[in-house]
GROMACS .gro file of C-alpha atoms in nm:
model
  142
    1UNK     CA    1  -2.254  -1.174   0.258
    2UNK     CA    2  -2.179  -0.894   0.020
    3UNK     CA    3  -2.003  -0.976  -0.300
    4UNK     CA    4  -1.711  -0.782  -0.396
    5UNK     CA    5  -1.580  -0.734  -0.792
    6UNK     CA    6  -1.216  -0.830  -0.818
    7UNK     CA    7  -0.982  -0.477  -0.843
    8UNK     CA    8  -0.818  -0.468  -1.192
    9UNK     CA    9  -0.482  -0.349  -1.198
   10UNK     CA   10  -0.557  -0.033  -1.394
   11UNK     CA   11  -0.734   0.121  -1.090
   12UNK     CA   12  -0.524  -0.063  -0.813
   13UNK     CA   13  -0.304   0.259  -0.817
   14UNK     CA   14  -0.634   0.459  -0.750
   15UNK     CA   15  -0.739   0.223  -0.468
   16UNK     CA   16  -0.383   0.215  -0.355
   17UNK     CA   17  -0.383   0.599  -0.270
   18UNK     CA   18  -0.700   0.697  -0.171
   19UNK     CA   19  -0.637   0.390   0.073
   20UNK     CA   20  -0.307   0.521   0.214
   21UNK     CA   21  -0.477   0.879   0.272
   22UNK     CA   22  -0.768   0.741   0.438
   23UNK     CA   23  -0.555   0.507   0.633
   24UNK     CA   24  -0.354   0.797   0.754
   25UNK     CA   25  -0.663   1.064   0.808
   26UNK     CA   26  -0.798   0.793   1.053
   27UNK     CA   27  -0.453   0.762   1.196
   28UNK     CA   28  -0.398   1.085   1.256
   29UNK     CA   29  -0.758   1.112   1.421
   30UNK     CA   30  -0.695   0.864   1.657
   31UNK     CA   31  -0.986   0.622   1.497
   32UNK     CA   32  -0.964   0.279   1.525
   33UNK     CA   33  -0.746   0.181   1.162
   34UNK     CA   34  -0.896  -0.145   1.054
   35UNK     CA   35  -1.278  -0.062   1.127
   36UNK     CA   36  -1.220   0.258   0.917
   37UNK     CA   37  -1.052   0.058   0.624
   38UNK     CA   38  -1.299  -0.219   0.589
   39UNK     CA   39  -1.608   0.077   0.588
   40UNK     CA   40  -1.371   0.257   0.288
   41UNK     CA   41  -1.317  -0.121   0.123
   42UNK     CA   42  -1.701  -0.112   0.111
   43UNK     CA   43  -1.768   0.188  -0.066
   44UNK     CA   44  -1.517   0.085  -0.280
   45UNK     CA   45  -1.630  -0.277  -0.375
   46UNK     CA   46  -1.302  -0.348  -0.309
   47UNK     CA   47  -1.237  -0.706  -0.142
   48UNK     CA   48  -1.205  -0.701   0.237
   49UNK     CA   49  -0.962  -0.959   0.247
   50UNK     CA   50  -0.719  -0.706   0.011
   51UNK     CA   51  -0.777  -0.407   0.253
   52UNK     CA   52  -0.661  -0.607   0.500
   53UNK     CA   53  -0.348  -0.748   0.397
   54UNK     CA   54  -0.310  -0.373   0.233
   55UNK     CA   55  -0.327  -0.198   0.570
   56UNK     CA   56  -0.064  -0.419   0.694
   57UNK     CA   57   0.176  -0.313   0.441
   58UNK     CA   58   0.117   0.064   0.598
   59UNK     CA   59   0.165  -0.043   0.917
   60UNK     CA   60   0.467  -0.276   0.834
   61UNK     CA   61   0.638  -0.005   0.626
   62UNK     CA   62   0.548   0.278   0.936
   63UNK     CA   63   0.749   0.048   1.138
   64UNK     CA   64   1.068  -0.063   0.917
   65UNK     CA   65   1.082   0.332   0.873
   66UNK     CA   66   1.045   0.453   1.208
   67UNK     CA   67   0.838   0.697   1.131
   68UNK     CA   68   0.433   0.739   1.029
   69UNK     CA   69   0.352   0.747   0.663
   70UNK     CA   70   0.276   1.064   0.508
   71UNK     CA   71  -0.052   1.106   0.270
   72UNK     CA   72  -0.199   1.413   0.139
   73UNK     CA   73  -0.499   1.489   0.246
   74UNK     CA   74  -0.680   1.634  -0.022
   75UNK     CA   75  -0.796   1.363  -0.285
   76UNK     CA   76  -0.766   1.560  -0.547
   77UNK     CA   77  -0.387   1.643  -0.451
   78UNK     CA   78  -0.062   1.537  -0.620
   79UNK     CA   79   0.098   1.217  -0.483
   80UNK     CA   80   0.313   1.280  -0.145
   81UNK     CA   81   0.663   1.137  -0.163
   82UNK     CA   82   0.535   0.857   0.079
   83UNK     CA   83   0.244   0.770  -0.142
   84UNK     CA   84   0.496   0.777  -0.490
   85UNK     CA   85   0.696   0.544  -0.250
   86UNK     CA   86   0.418   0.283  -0.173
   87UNK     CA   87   0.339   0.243  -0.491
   88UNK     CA   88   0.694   0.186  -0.614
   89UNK     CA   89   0.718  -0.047  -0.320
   90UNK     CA   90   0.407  -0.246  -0.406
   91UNK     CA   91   0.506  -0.275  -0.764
   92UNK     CA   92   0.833  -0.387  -0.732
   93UNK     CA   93   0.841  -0.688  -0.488
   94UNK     CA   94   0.818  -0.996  -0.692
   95UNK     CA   95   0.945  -1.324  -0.599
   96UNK     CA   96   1.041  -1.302  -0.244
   97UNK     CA   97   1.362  -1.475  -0.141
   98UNK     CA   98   1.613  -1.471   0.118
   99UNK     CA   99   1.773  -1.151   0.081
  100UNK     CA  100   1.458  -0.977  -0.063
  101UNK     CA  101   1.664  -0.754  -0.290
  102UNK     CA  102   1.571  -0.613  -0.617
  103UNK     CA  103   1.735  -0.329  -0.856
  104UNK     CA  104   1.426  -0.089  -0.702
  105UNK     CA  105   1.498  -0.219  -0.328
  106UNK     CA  106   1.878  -0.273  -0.350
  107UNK     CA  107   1.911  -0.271   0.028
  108UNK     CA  108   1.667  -0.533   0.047
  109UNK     CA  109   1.309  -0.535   0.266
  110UNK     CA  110   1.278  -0.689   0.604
  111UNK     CA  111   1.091  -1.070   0.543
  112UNK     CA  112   0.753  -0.944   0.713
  113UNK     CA  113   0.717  -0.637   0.505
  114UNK     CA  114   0.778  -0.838   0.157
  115UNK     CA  115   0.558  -1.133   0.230
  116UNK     CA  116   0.307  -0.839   0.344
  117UNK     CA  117   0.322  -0.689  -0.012
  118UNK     CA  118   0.357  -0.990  -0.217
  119UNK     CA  119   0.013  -1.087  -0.024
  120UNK     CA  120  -0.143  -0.756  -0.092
  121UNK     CA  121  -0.035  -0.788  -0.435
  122UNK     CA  122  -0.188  -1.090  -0.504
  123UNK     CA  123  -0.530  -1.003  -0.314
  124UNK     CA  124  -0.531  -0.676  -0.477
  125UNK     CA  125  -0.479  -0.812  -0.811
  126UNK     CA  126  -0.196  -0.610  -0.895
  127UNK     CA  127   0.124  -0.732  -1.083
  128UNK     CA  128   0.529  -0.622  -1.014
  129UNK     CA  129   0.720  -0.453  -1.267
  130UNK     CA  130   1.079  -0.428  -1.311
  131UNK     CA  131   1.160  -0.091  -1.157
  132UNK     CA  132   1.478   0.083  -1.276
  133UNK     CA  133   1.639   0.308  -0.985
  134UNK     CA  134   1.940   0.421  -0.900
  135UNK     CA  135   2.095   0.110  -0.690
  136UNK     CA  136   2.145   0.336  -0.376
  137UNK     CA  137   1.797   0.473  -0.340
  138UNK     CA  138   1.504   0.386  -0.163
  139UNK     CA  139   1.154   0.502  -0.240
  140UNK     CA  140   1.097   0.672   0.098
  141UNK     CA  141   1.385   0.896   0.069
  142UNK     CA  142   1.247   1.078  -0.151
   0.00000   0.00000   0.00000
C-alpha cells in the first residue's frame, strides 16, 4: 500500500490545474479518465481518494455546463478561462445548503456538483474563501 503525503493548500492550485489538463488530454484522447488520473495522482503523491472525488467535480461541472471543459495543454501555459473557473469554483463552495448560493455562485450550483466540491475540498486539503464577484457572473462565462 503506498503512502501518500497530505496536499497543502499552497500547492492545491498547482495540483488543481495540472489535474484538469491531464484530465482533459486523456479526454480528448479517448483514454479511459479515471485509470489515467490515479497513474497522474501517483506521480504526484497526491492521495487517490482526492483524485477521485476531484475528477468528479470535472465531470459534474462538464455536465451542469453542457459542454467539455477546456484546459490548456501546455503546462507551462497561462490558465484557460475554464481552469481560472475551477479554481474559483473549488474555492468558493463552503457550507453547502439548500439553495447552494454564494456572492461568487449567485445563481446557485446544482446539489451533486457542490457536495462533489465540498468533498474534493476536504480530501484535497484545500480551504474556501470568500470570493467577491459581480452577483450576475459565473466563473465559466468567462
Amino acid at each position: 500500500m503506498a503512502y501518500f503525503e497530505p496536499v497543502t493548500p499552497a500547492d492545491s492550485d498547482d495540483v488543481v490545474v495540472e489535474a484538469l489538463r491531464c484530465y482533459c488530454a486523456n479526454r480528448r484522447a479517448h483514454l479511459a479518465i479515471l485509470p489515467s488520473m490515479l497513474a497522474f495522482a501517483e506521480r504526484r503523491q497526491f492521495g487517490a481518494h482526492a483524485m477521485i472525488a476531484l475528477t468528479s467535480v470535472f465531470e459534474l461541472a462538464e455536465a451542469c455546463l453542457g459542454r467539455p471543459l477546456e484546459a490548456e495543454t501546455d503546462q507551462d501555459a497561462p490558465l484557460s478561462s475554464d481552469e481560472q473557473a475551477m479554481l474559483m469554483l473549488l474555492a468558493s463552495v463552503g457550507d453547502v445548503g439548500a439553495y447552494c448560493g454564494s456572492a461568487a455562485l449567485p445563481h446557485g450550483l446544482p446539489g451533486t456538483l457542490a457536495w462533489a466540491v465540498r468533498t474534493a475540498n476536504r480530501l484535497c486539503g484545500r480551504r474556501c474563501i470568500d470570493m467577491a464577484l459581480s452577483p450576475s457572473a459565473c466563473p465559466f462565462d468567462g
